[in-house]
Coordinates of C-alpha atoms in Angstrom, one line a residue:
Chain A
D1 CA 59.0 113.9 41.8
G2 CA 56.3 115.1 40.7
G3 CA 52.8 113.0 39.7
I4 CA 49.8 110.7 40.2
T5 CA 49.5 108.4 43.0
Q6 CA 47.0 105.2 42.9
S7 CA 46.0 102.8 45.4
P8 CA 45.6 100.2 45.4
K9 CA 46.6 99.0 42.2
Y10 CA 44.1 95.8 42.8
L11 CA 40.9 95.5 44.6
F12 CA 38.2 92.9 45.0
R13 CA 35.0 93.6 46.4
K14 CA 32.0 91.3 47.4
E15 CA 28.6 92.1 46.3
G16 CA 27.0 94.9 48.4
Q17 CA 30.1 96.1 49.6
N18 CA 31.3 100.1 49.1
V19 CA 34.7 100.8 48.2
T20 CA 37.3 103.6 48.2
L21 CA 39.9 104.1 45.4
S22 CA 42.8 106.9 46.4
C23 CA 44.0 109.6 44.1
E24 CA 46.8 112.6 45.3
Q25 CA 48.6 114.7 42.8
N26 CA 51.3 116.6 43.5
L27 CA 51.3 118.7 41.0
N28 CA 49.6 121.3 42.3
H29 CA 46.5 120.8 39.5
D30 CA 43.0 122.5 40.1
A31 CA 41.2 120.0 38.5
M32 CA 41.3 116.3 38.9
Y33 CA 39.1 113.2 37.0
W34 CA 37.9 110.0 37.2
Y35 CA 37.4 107.6 34.2
R36 CA 36.4 103.9 34.0
Q37 CA 38.1 101.6 31.0
D38 CA 36.3 98.3 30.3
P39 CA 38.4 95.7 28.5
G40 CA 39.2 96.6 24.9
Q41 CA 37.7 100.1 25.1
G42 CA 38.3 103.6 25.7
L43 CA 37.8 105.6 28.4
R44 CA 34.8 107.1 30.2
L45 CA 34.5 110.2 32.4
I46 CA 33.0 109.8 35.4
Y47 CA 33.2 112.5 37.8
Y48 CA 35.1 115.3 37.9
S49 CA 36.4 118.4 39.8
Q50 CA 37.3 121.8 39.6
I51 CA 38.3 123.2 42.9
V52 CA 38.2 122.1 46.3
N53 CA 34.7 121.2 47.4
D54 CA 33.4 121.2 44.2
F55 CA 32.8 118.2 42.0
Q56 CA 30.3 117.4 38.1
K57 CA 29.0 114.3 37.0
G58 CA 30.5 112.7 34.1
D59 CA 28.8 110.2 31.5
I60 CA 28.3 107.1 33.9
A61 CA 28.0 108.7 37.7
E62 CA 25.6 106.6 38.8
G63 CA 26.7 103.7 41.7
Y64 CA 29.7 106.3 41.8
S65 CA 30.2 109.3 44.4
V66 CA 33.5 111.7 45.1
S67 CA 34.6 114.3 47.7
R68 CA 37.1 116.9 46.8
E69 CA 38.0 118.3 50.3
K70 CA 42.1 118.7 49.5
K71 CA 43.5 119.8 46.2
E72 CA 45.7 117.4 46.1
S73 CA 43.2 114.0 46.9
F74 CA 40.0 113.3 45.1
P75 CA 38.9 109.9 46.2
L76 CA 36.4 107.9 44.7
T77 CA 33.5 105.7 46.0
V78 CA 32.1 102.7 44.1
T79 CA 29.1 102.1 45.9
S80 CA 26.8 99.1 46.1
A81 CA 24.9 100.8 43.5
Q82 CA 27.1 100.6 40.8
K83 CA 26.2 96.9 39.2
N84 CA 28.8 96.5 36.8
P85 CA 32.1 97.5 38.8
T86 CA 34.7 95.4 37.2
A87 CA 36.9 97.5 35.3
F88 CA 40.1 99.9 35.2
Y89 CA 39.9 102.8 37.2
L90 CA 42.4 105.9 35.7
C91 CA 42.3 109.3 37.8
A92 CA 43.6 112.1 36.1
S93 CA 44.5 115.9 36.7
R94 CA 44.7 118.4 34.4
G95 CA 47.7 120.8 33.7
F96 CA 48.6 123.7 31.3
P97 CA 46.8 123.9 28.3
D98 CA 44.2 121.5 29.1
T99 CA 46.4 118.3 29.5
Q100 CA 45.0 115.7 31.6
Y101 CA 47.8 113.8 33.2
F102 CA 47.2 110.3 34.6
G103 CA 47.7 107.8 37.6
P104 CA 48.9 104.3 37.1
G105 CA 45.3 102.8 38.0
T106 CA 43.6 100.6 39.8
R107 CA 41.8 96.9 38.9
L108 CA 38.9 96.8 41.1
T109 CA 37.6 93.0 40.8
V110 CA 34.0 92.1 42.1
L111 CA 34.2 88.7 43.7
Chain B
A1 CA 28.7 116.1 20.4
Q2 CA 32.1 114.8 20.1
K3 CA 33.5 111.6 18.3
V4 CA 36.7 109.8 18.2
T5 CA 37.2 106.8 15.5
Q6 CA 40.3 104.8 15.5
A7 CA 39.6 102.7 12.7
Q8 CA 42.4 99.9 13.4
T9 CA 42.0 98.1 15.7
E10 CA 45.5 96.3 15.9
I11 CA 48.9 96.5 14.2
S12 CA 51.5 94.0 14.0
V13 CA 54.7 95.1 12.4
V14 CA 58.6 93.8 12.6
E15 CA 60.8 96.2 14.6
K16 CA 62.1 99.5 12.9
E17 CA 59.3 99.1 10.4
D18 CA 57.5 102.5 10.7
V19 CA 53.8 102.4 12.3
T20 CA 51.1 105.4 11.3
L21 CA 47.8 105.4 13.1
D22 CA 44.7 106.7 12.2
C23 CA 42.6 108.9 14.0
V24 CA 39.4 110.9 12.8
Y25 CA 37.2 113.4 14.9
E26 CA 34.0 115.0 14.8
T27 CA 33.3 118.5 17.0
R28 CA 31.2 121.6 16.5
D29 CA 33.7 123.4 18.7
T30 CA 36.3 126.1 17.0
T31 CA 39.3 125.4 19.5
Y32 CA 40.1 121.9 20.5
Y33 CA 43.1 120.2 21.8
L34 CA 43.7 116.7 19.8
F35 CA 45.9 114.6 22.0
W36 CA 48.1 110.8 21.4
Y37 CA 48.1 109.1 24.8
K38 CA 50.5 105.8 24.9
Q39 CA 49.0 102.6 27.3
P40 CA 51.9 100.1 28.1
P41 CA 50.6 96.3 29.5
S42 CA 50.9 98.1 32.5
G43 CA 47.9 100.4 32.3
E44 CA 48.7 103.8 33.3
L45 CA 47.8 106.2 30.0
V46 CA 51.1 108.0 29.6
F47 CA 50.7 111.8 27.5
L48 CA 52.5 111.4 24.4
I49 CA 51.7 115.0 21.9
R50 CA 49.2 117.2 21.9
R51 CA 48.0 119.6 19.2
N52 CA 45.6 122.3 19.0
S53 CA 43.1 123.6 16.5
F54 CA 44.7 126.2 15.5
D55 CA 47.6 125.0 14.7
E56 CA 48.0 122.8 11.6
Q57 CA 52.1 122.6 11.3
N58 CA 52.6 118.9 11.5
E59 CA 55.8 118.1 13.9
I60 CA 58.1 115.7 14.7
S61 CA 59.4 114.5 18.3
G62 CA 61.8 111.7 18.5
R63 CA 60.7 108.8 16.5
Y64 CA 57.2 110.3 16.6
S65 CA 55.5 112.5 14.1
W66 CA 52.1 113.4 13.7
N67 CA 50.0 114.7 10.9
F68 CA 46.9 116.8 11.8
Q69 CA 44.3 118.1 8.6
K70 CA 41.9 120.1 10.0
S71 CA 40.1 120.2 6.3
T72 CA 39.6 116.3 7.0
S73 CA 39.3 116.4 11.0
S74 CA 42.4 113.9 10.9
F75 CA 44.9 114.0 13.4
N76 CA 47.5 111.2 12.3
F77 CA 50.2 109.9 14.2
T78 CA 53.8 107.6 13.1
I79 CA 55.9 106.2 15.5
T80 CA 59.8 105.8 12.8
A81 CA 61.7 102.2 13.4
S82 CA 59.6 100.9 15.7
Q83 CA 61.2 99.5 18.7
V84 CA 59.2 96.6 21.0
V85 CA 59.1 98.6 23.7
D86 CA 56.4 100.8 21.5
S87 CA 53.9 97.8 21.7
A88 CA 51.2 99.1 23.9
V89 CA 47.4 100.6 22.9
Y90 CA 47.6 103.8 21.6
F91 CA 44.5 106.5 22.2
C92 CA 44.0 109.2 20.4
A93 CA 41.4 111.9 22.2
L94 CA 39.5 115.4 21.6
I95 CA 39.2 118.6 24.3
K96 CA 37.2 121.5 23.9
A97 CA 39.1 124.3 24.8
A98 CA 39.1 124.6 28.7
G99 CA 36.8 121.5 28.7
N100 CA 36.6 118.9 31.0
K101 CA 35.2 115.9 29.4
L102 CA 38.4 114.0 27.4
T103 CA 36.7 112.4 24.1
F104 CA 38.5 108.7 23.7
G105 CA 38.8 106.7 20.5
G106 CA 38.8 103.1 20.6
G107 CA 42.4 102.7 20.8
T108 CA 45.0 101.1 18.2
R109 CA 46.6 98.2 19.7
V110 CA 50.3 98.1 18.3
L111 CA 52.3 94.9 18.5
V112 CA 55.9 95.7 17.3
K113 CA 57.5 92.0 17.0
P114 CA 61.4 91.9 16.9

């Protein structure tokens, strides 16, 4: 089945640790996105990538990093510089026309 | 800058009632897309419908229908004969054509009681 997978579903991080969230898609989409959702709020764009080896900052990129070495994969690293990382993280890829399809999400909690 | 406003934070209905969700948007772009997404308790954001700025024809798809009015910058969404499985948070979103940033509203929580 075609779709977007994210892992892990739940992630716990200690203060000062970097953690990496996985996002994989087999939809053959070029563009991929990372969003953050805080309780009771809409989504905010962290980073996006339109093609392999290229990515752009979104509205809240500070404390996050990404890579795009393969078309299918767009991992997000939450660094220790992100002061309030506890949130729900959603990955998406863009199909035609301009429609973003989302993965199941990763819930990150800082202990 | 783009902005999407969903004034209703929560709606509670009894099963089989119709539910209409309001969405008002602001954009300076002439070509754009509007969306409705559903977020059930599991958390995944599910794409429901899309409408482009050049097509104001209102449509019905199963129990879903939408009313796009460019003159009032509104994109309302109706669930007919609601079911318990419709209980979720619904987000309205906007993106300019060929753009990358989806602008979301704050969401409306729908609770359908049996």
